[in-house]
Coordinates of C-alpha atoms and ligand atoms in Angstrom, one line a residue:
X1 CA -94.1 109.1 27.0
X2 CA -94.4 107.5 30.4
X3 CA -96.4 104.4 29.6
X4 CA -94.8 101.1 30.0
X5 CA -95.1 99.0 26.9
X6 CA -93.6 95.8 28.2
X7 CA -96.8 94.0 28.9
X8 CA -97.5 91.3 26.3
X9 CA -100.6 91.5 24.2
X10 CA -103.9 89.6 24.4
X11 CA -106.1 89.4 21.3
X12 CA -109.3 87.5 20.9
X13 CA -112.9 88.5 19.8
X14 CA -113.8 89.6 23.3
X15 CA -110.6 91.1 24.6
X16 CA -107.8 93.2 23.1
X17 CA -105.2 94.5 25.5
X18 CA -101.5 95.3 25.8
X19 CA -99.1 96.8 23.2
X20 CA -99.9 94.7 20.2
X21 CA -97.0 93.2 18.3
X22 CA -98.5 92.6 14.9
X23 CA -95.6 90.6 13.6
X24 CA -95.9 88.2 16.5
X25 CA -99.6 88.1 16.1
X26 CA -99.3 87.2 12.4
X27 CA -97.3 84.1 13.5
X28 CA -99.6 83.3 16.4
X29 CA -102.7 83.4 14.3
X30 CA -101.1 81.7 11.3
X31 CA -102.0 84.5 8.9
X32 CA -99.8 86.0 6.2
X33 CA -98.4 89.5 6.0
X34 CA -99.4 91.4 2.9
X35 CA -96.1 91.8 1.0
X36 CA -95.2 94.2 -1.8
X37 CA -96.1 91.8 -4.5
X38 CA -99.6 91.2 -3.2
X39 CA -100.0 95.0 -2.6
X40 CA -99.1 95.5 -6.2
X41 CA -101.5 92.9 -7.3
X42 CA -104.4 94.5 -5.4
X43 CA -103.5 97.8 -6.9
X44 CA -103.6 96.4 -10.4
X45 CA -106.9 94.6 -9.9
X46 CA -108.6 97.5 -8.1
X47 CA -107.3 100.1 -10.4
X48 CA -105.7 102.1 -7.6
X49 CA -104.5 101.5 -4.1
X50 CA -105.8 102.7 -0.7
X51 CA -103.7 104.5 1.8
X52 CA -104.8 102.0 4.5
X53 CA -103.1 99.3 2.5
X54 CA -100.0 101.3 1.7
X55 CA -99.6 102.1 5.4
X56 CA -100.2 98.6 6.6
X57 CA -103.4 99.5 8.4
X58 CA -104.6 96.4 6.6
X59 CA -101.6 94.3 6.9
X60 CA -102.3 90.5 6.8
X61 CA -104.5 88.1 4.9
X62 CA -105.6 84.5 4.4
X63 CA -106.0 83.2 0.8
X64 CA -106.1 86.6 -0.9
X65 CA -104.0 85.4 -3.7
X66 CA -106.4 82.5 -4.3
X67 CA -109.3 85.1 -4.4
X68 CA -107.5 87.3 -6.9
X69 CA -106.7 84.3 -9.1
X70 CA -110.4 83.7 -9.3
X71 CA -111.2 87.4 -9.8
X72 CA -108.6 87.7 -12.6
X73 CA -110.3 84.8 -14.4
X74 CA -113.6 86.6 -14.3
X75 CA -115.1 85.0 -11.2
X76 CA -116.8 87.6 -9.0
X77 CA -116.6 87.5 -5.2
X78 CA -118.7 89.0 -2.5
X79 CA -117.7 90.9 0.7
X80 CA -118.7 90.0 4.2
X81 CA -118.2 91.9 7.4
X82 CA -120.2 92.7 10.5
X83 CA -121.0 94.6 13.6
X84 CA -121.8 93.5 17.2
X85 CA -124.5 96.0 18.2
X86 CA -123.9 96.6 21.9
X87 CA -123.2 100.3 22.1
X88 CA -122.5 103.4 20.0
X89 CA -120.2 103.3 16.9
X90 CA -116.8 104.9 17.3
X91 CA -114.0 105.7 14.8
X92 CA -112.4 102.2 15.3
X93 CA -115.5 100.5 13.8
X94 CA -115.6 102.9 10.9
X95 CA -112.0 102.2 9.9
X96 CA -112.8 98.7 8.8
X97 CA -116.1 99.7 7.1
X98 CA -114.6 102.6 5.2
X99 CA -112.0 100.2 3.7
X100 CA -114.8 97.7 3.0
X101 CA -116.7 100.5 1.1
X102 CA -113.6 101.1 -1.0
X103 CA -113.4 97.4 -1.8
X104 CA -117.1 97.4 -2.8
X105 CA -116.6 100.4 -5.1
X106 CA -113.4 99.1 -6.7
X107 CA -114.4 95.5 -7.2
X108 CA -118.1 96.3 -7.7
X109 CA -119.2 93.5 -5.3
X110 CA -122.1 92.7 -3.1
X111 CA -121.6 93.1 0.6
X112 CA -123.3 91.0 3.2
X113 CA -123.3 92.8 6.5
X114 CA -124.1 90.8 9.7
X115 CA -125.5 92.4 12.8
X116 CA -124.8 89.9 15.6
X117 CA -127.5 90.9 18.1
X118 CA -127.5 87.3 19.4
X119 CA -123.8 87.5 20.1
X120 CA -124.0 90.8 22.1
X121 CA -127.1 89.6 24.0
X122 CA -125.3 86.4 25.0
X123 CA -121.9 87.9 25.8
X124 CA -122.9 91.2 27.4
X125 CA -124.8 92.1 30.5
X126 CA -127.5 93.8 28.4
X127 CA -131.2 93.3 27.8
X128 CA -132.5 92.1 24.5
X129 CA -134.4 95.4 24.1
X130 CA -131.3 97.4 24.5
X131 CA -129.4 95.4 22.0
X132 CA -132.3 95.9 19.5
X133 CA -132.0 99.6 20.0
X134 CA -128.3 99.5 19.2
X135 CA -128.9 97.3 16.1
X136 CA -131.0 100.1 14.7
X137 CA -128.6 102.9 15.7
X138 CA -125.5 101.0 14.4
X139 CA -127.3 100.4 11.0
X140 CA -127.5 104.2 10.6
X141 CA -123.8 104.5 10.8
X142 CA -123.1 101.8 8.3
X143 CA -125.6 103.3 5.8
X144 CA -124.1 106.8 6.4
X145 CA -120.8 105.6 4.9
X146 CA -122.5 105.4 1.5
X147 CA -122.7 101.7 0.8
X148 CA -124.7 100.9 -2.4
X149 CA -128.2 99.9 -1.3
X150 CA -128.6 97.6 -4.3
X151 CA -125.5 95.7 -3.4
X152 CA -125.6 95.7 0.4
X153 CA -127.5 93.2 2.4
X154 CA -128.0 93.5 6.2
X155 CA -128.5 90.3 8.1
X156 CA -129.7 90.5 11.6
X157 CA -129.1 87.2 13.4
X158 CA -132.3 87.0 15.3
X159 CA -134.4 88.5 12.5
X160 CA -133.0 86.5 9.6
X161 CA -132.9 83.3 11.6
X162 CA -134.9 81.6 8.9
X163 CA -131.9 81.9 6.6
X164 CA -129.1 81.7 9.1
X165 CA -130.1 79.0 11.5
X166 CA -130.4 76.0 9.1
X167 CA -126.8 76.7 8.0
X168 CA -125.5 77.4 11.5
X169 CA -126.5 74.0 12.8
X170 CA -124.6 72.4 9.9
X171 CA -121.5 74.3 11.0
X172 CA -122.1 73.6 14.7
X173 CA -122.4 69.9 14.1
X174 CA -118.8 69.9 12.9
X175 CA -117.3 71.9 15.8
X176 CA -116.6 70.2 19.1
X177 CA -116.9 71.8 22.5
X178 CA -113.2 71.1 23.1
X179 CA -112.2 73.0 19.9
X180 CA -114.2 76.1 21.0
X181 CA -112.7 75.9 24.5
X182 CA -109.2 75.8 23.1
X183 CA -109.7 78.5 20.5
X184 CA -111.3 81.0 22.8
X185 CA -110.1 79.9 26.2
X186 CA -113.7 79.3 27.4
X187 CA -114.2 77.6 30.8
X188 CA -117.2 75.7 32.1
X189 CA -118.9 78.9 33.3
X190 CA -119.7 80.0 29.8
X191 CA -123.4 80.0 28.9
X192 CA -124.3 77.5 26.1
X193 CA -125.3 80.2 23.7
X194 CA -121.7 81.6 23.8
X195 CA -120.4 78.1 22.9
X196 CA -122.7 78.0 19.8
X197 CA -122.1 81.5 18.6
X198 CA -119.2 81.0 16.3
X199 CA -121.4 78.9 14.0
X200 CA -123.6 82.0 13.5
X201 CA -120.7 84.2 12.5
X202 CA -119.4 81.5 10.1
X203 CA -122.6 81.4 8.0
X204 CA -122.6 84.6 6.0
X205 CA -119.3 83.6 4.4
X206 CA -121.2 81.0 2.4
X207 CA -124.9 82.0 2.7
X208 CA -124.9 83.8 -0.7
X209 CA -123.5 80.6 -2.3
X210 CA -126.4 78.7 -0.8
X211 CA -128.9 81.2 -2.1
X212 CA -127.3 81.3 -5.5
X213 CA -126.9 77.5 -5.6
X214 CA -123.4 77.9 -6.7
X215 CA -120.1 78.6 -4.9
X216 CA -119.1 82.3 -4.9
X217 CA -115.7 83.3 -3.4
X218 CA -115.9 85.5 -0.3
X219 CA -113.6 88.2 1.1
X220 CA -113.9 89.2 4.7
X221 CA -112.4 92.5 5.8
X222 CA -112.1 92.5 9.6
X223 CA -110.0 93.8 12.6
X224 CA -107.7 90.9 13.5
X225 CA -109.4 90.1 16.8
X226 CA -112.3 88.5 14.8
X227 CA -109.9 86.1 13.0
X228 CA -110.3 83.2 15.6
X229 CA -113.9 82.6 14.6
X230 CA -112.9 82.0 11.1
X231 CA -109.8 80.0 12.0
X232 CA -112.2 77.6 13.6
X233 CA -114.8 77.7 10.8
X234 CA -112.3 77.3 8.0
X235 CA -111.8 73.7 8.9
X236 CA -115.6 73.2 8.5
X237 CA -116.4 75.0 5.2
X238 CA -114.9 72.4 2.9
X239 CA -116.6 69.6 4.8
X240 CA -119.9 71.3 3.9
X241 CA -118.9 71.7 0.3
X242 CA -118.1 75.4 0.5
X243 CA -115.0 77.5 -0.3
X244 CA -112.9 78.8 2.5
X245 CA -113.3 82.6 2.6
X246 CA -110.4 84.9 2.0
X247 CA -109.7 87.4 4.8
X248 CA -108.0 90.7 5.0
X249 CA -106.9 91.8 8.5
X250 CA -106.7 95.3 9.9
X251 CA -104.9 96.6 12.9
X252 CA -106.7 98.4 15.8
X253 CA -107.3 102.1 16.0
X254 CA -105.8 102.9 19.4
X255 CA -107.9 104.3 22.2
X256 CA -107.4 107.9 23.2
X257 CA -105.5 106.9 26.3
X258 CA -102.5 105.5 24.4
X259 CA -101.3 103.0 21.8
X260 CA -102.3 99.8 23.7
X261 CA -105.4 97.8 23.1
X262 CA -108.1 99.1 20.8
X263 CA -110.6 102.0 20.8
X264 CA -113.7 100.9 22.7
X265 CA -116.5 102.5 24.6
X266 CA -116.0 100.3 27.7
X267 CA -113.9 103.0 29.3
X268 CA -115.2 106.6 29.3
X269 CA -113.3 109.1 27.2
X270 CA -111.3 106.4 25.3
X271 CA -113.3 106.7 22.1
X272 CA -114.6 109.3 19.6
X273 CA -118.2 108.5 18.8
X274 CA -119.9 109.1 15.5
X275 CA -122.5 111.2 17.3
X276 CA -120.0 113.4 19.2
X277 CA -120.4 117.2 18.8
X278 CA -117.5 119.4 17.6
X279 CA -117.0 120.6 21.1
X280 CA -117.0 117.1 22.5
X281 CA -114.4 116.0 19.9
X282 CA -112.2 119.0 20.8
X283 CA -112.5 118.3 24.5
X284 CA -111.7 114.6 24.2
X285 CA -108.7 115.2 21.9
X286 CA -107.2 118.0 23.9
X287 CA -107.7 116.4 27.3
X288 CA -107.3 112.7 26.6
X289 CA -105.4 112.0 23.4
X290 CA -102.1 110.5 24.6
X291 CA -99.2 112.8 23.5
X292 CA -95.8 111.7 22.2
X293 CA -94.6 115.2 22.9
X294 CA -92.2 116.4 25.6
X295 CA -93.2 117.8 29.0
X296 CA -92.3 121.4 28.3
X297 CA -92.2 123.5 25.1
X298 CA -88.5 124.1 25.5
X299 CA -87.8 120.4 25.7
X300 CA -90.1 119.6 22.8
X301 CA -88.4 122.2 20.6
X302 CA -85.0 120.8 21.5
X303 CA -85.7 117.0 21.3
X304 CA -88.9 116.7 19.3
X305 CA -91.9 114.4 19.8
X306 CA -92.5 110.8 19.2
X307 CA -95.1 110.2 16.4
X308 CA -95.1 106.5 17.0
X309 CA -96.5 106.9 20.5
X310 CA -98.7 109.9 19.7
X311 CA -102.3 108.9 19.4
X312 CA -103.2 112.1 17.4
X313 CA -100.5 111.3 14.8
X314 CA -101.6 107.7 14.6
X315 CA -105.2 108.8 13.9
X316 CA -104.0 111.0 11.1
X317 CA -101.9 108.2 9.7
X318 CA -104.5 105.5 10.0
X319 CA -107.6 107.4 9.1
X320 CA -107.7 111.1 8.6
X321 CA -104.8 112.2 6.4
X322 CA -104.7 110.2 3.1
X323 CA -102.1 112.4 1.5
X324 CA -98.7 110.8 2.0
X325 CA -96.8 114.1 1.5
X326 CA -98.8 116.0 4.0
X327 CA -98.5 113.2 6.5
X328 CA -94.8 113.0 6.0
X329 CA -94.4 116.7 6.6
X330 CA -96.4 116.5 9.9
X331 CA -94.3 113.5 10.9
X332 CA -91.0 115.4 10.2
X333 CA -92.2 118.6 11.9
X334 CA -93.4 116.8 14.9
X335 CA -90.4 114.6 15.2
X336 CA -88.0 117.6 14.9
X337 CA -89.9 119.7 17.5
X338 CA -91.0 122.3 15.0
X339 CA -94.6 121.3 15.5
X340 CA -96.1 121.2 19.0
X341 CA -98.6 118.8 20.4
X342 CA -101.2 121.5 20.5
X343 CA -100.7 122.2 16.8
X344 CA -100.9 118.6 15.9
X345 CA -104.1 118.2 17.9
X346 CA -105.6 121.2 16.1
X347 CA -105.0 119.6 12.7
X348 CA -106.7 116.4 13.9
X349 CA -109.7 118.1 15.6
X350 CA -110.4 119.9 12.4
X351 CA -110.2 116.8 10.3
X352 CA -112.4 114.7 12.6
X353 CA -115.0 117.4 12.8
X354 CA -115.2 117.9 9.1
X355 CA -115.6 114.1 8.7
X356 CA -118.3 113.9 11.4
X357 CA -120.3 116.9 10.2
X358 CA -120.8 115.0 6.9
X359 CA -121.3 111.7 8.6
X360 CA -123.9 113.0 11.0
X361 CA -125.8 114.5 8.1
X362 CA -125.8 111.2 6.2
X363 CA -126.7 109.4 9.4
X364 CA -129.8 111.4 9.8
X365 CA -130.8 110.7 6.1
X366 CA -130.1 107.0 6.7
X367 CA -133.3 106.8 8.8
X368 CA -135.3 106.9 5.7
X369 CA -133.4 104.2 3.9
X370 CA -132.9 101.3 6.3
X371 CA -135.6 99.2 4.6
X372 CA -133.6 99.1 1.4
X373 CA -130.7 97.3 3.2
X374 CA -132.6 94.6 5.1
X375 CA -132.5 91.1 3.7
X376 CA -136.0 89.8 3.0
X377 CA -135.2 86.6 1.2
X378 CA -137.4 83.8 2.4
X379 CA -136.2 80.3 2.5
Ligands
LIG401 N1 -118.4 89.7 16.1 C1 -118.2 91.0 15.4 C2 -118.2 92.1 16.5 O1 -118.4 91.8 17.7 C3 -119.3 91.2 14.4 C4 -119.1 90.4 13.2 C5 -120.0 89.5 12.7 C6 -118.1 90.5 12.2 N2 -119.5 88.9 11.5 C7 -118.4 89.5 11.2 C8 -116.9 91.3 12.2 C9 -117.5 89.3 10.1 C10 -116.0 91.1 11.1 C11 -116.3 90.1 10.1 O2 -118.1 93.2 16.2

């Protein structure tokens, strides 16, 4: 428990750092917390609740009540989320997509899934060939989660340009350079593709409406760092005759090194990858997962650990232990000192490896099914 947590946070689509104060972020971004009433409404409409909602892993929204008004009147909505393919998929990505899958199952909706290969090419120092390779690899992880192929549509920005580009220019024409600069803190050194990019991410929120020739409400599950794109785009949608999409915002799964920032592959040993072997998972958790435990066993037994700071506990809470009773027992035992860090880590390692064994099997099978997910609509 040595880390300083004083540093203030920084959250935008290309940087997440510091100890994130989600309450403050809710105000900064102008989004709304999901209160008990809305939680209950989702439970009623979905037929059950999800532990990620109960535990505030998905904690904020825009216009979700508006979307549910429509839904309760019999108007179906579609889901939209995405992936920037620049490297291997880790548990942080999966958190949003697992929740998205739950929404698809419960509300029986179509999902439009965008792979922003253009974004990653423009923003990262990587070749187009490398990005293409990651697009393929990342698709396998999405498919492995079990999305319904009949209801799930993969858009790849450079491959589905025939559909996306005519709409993106309509968005782009309504966003000024100064708006983008202010929203993202861009300076004049940015390449001109980066300045245009938000208009590409804006499109799938209404593309299905364009294809259907009628307005269909949209819900976007995302990690909150992606919200600024939509904050900019939301002013534009009505000007083009489209609904503003509803959004549901998730917190970040912390990196192994401690509960600041988000899990990412930019630092080695800060992420658990979907392709990690059981040994690799064990090594990473044992060696790198920041512990809220005390320095010695004696001290730990006497004073107990701190689950709030403990990365392994947070992974159980946010992802791997859906059972509230079991989680509470782990919390209490760890807090009181009855459970040691090594024991907590064993529980987590077992859970992750069970999950990954299944995921890796499905990921292999997914290679045969990619074609079913690719959007082939011509315009
Ligand atoms: N920009 C996102 C990323 O870097 C990918 C993305 C595209 C996305 N469209 C989205 C994420 C909609 C959430 C919702 O990962």
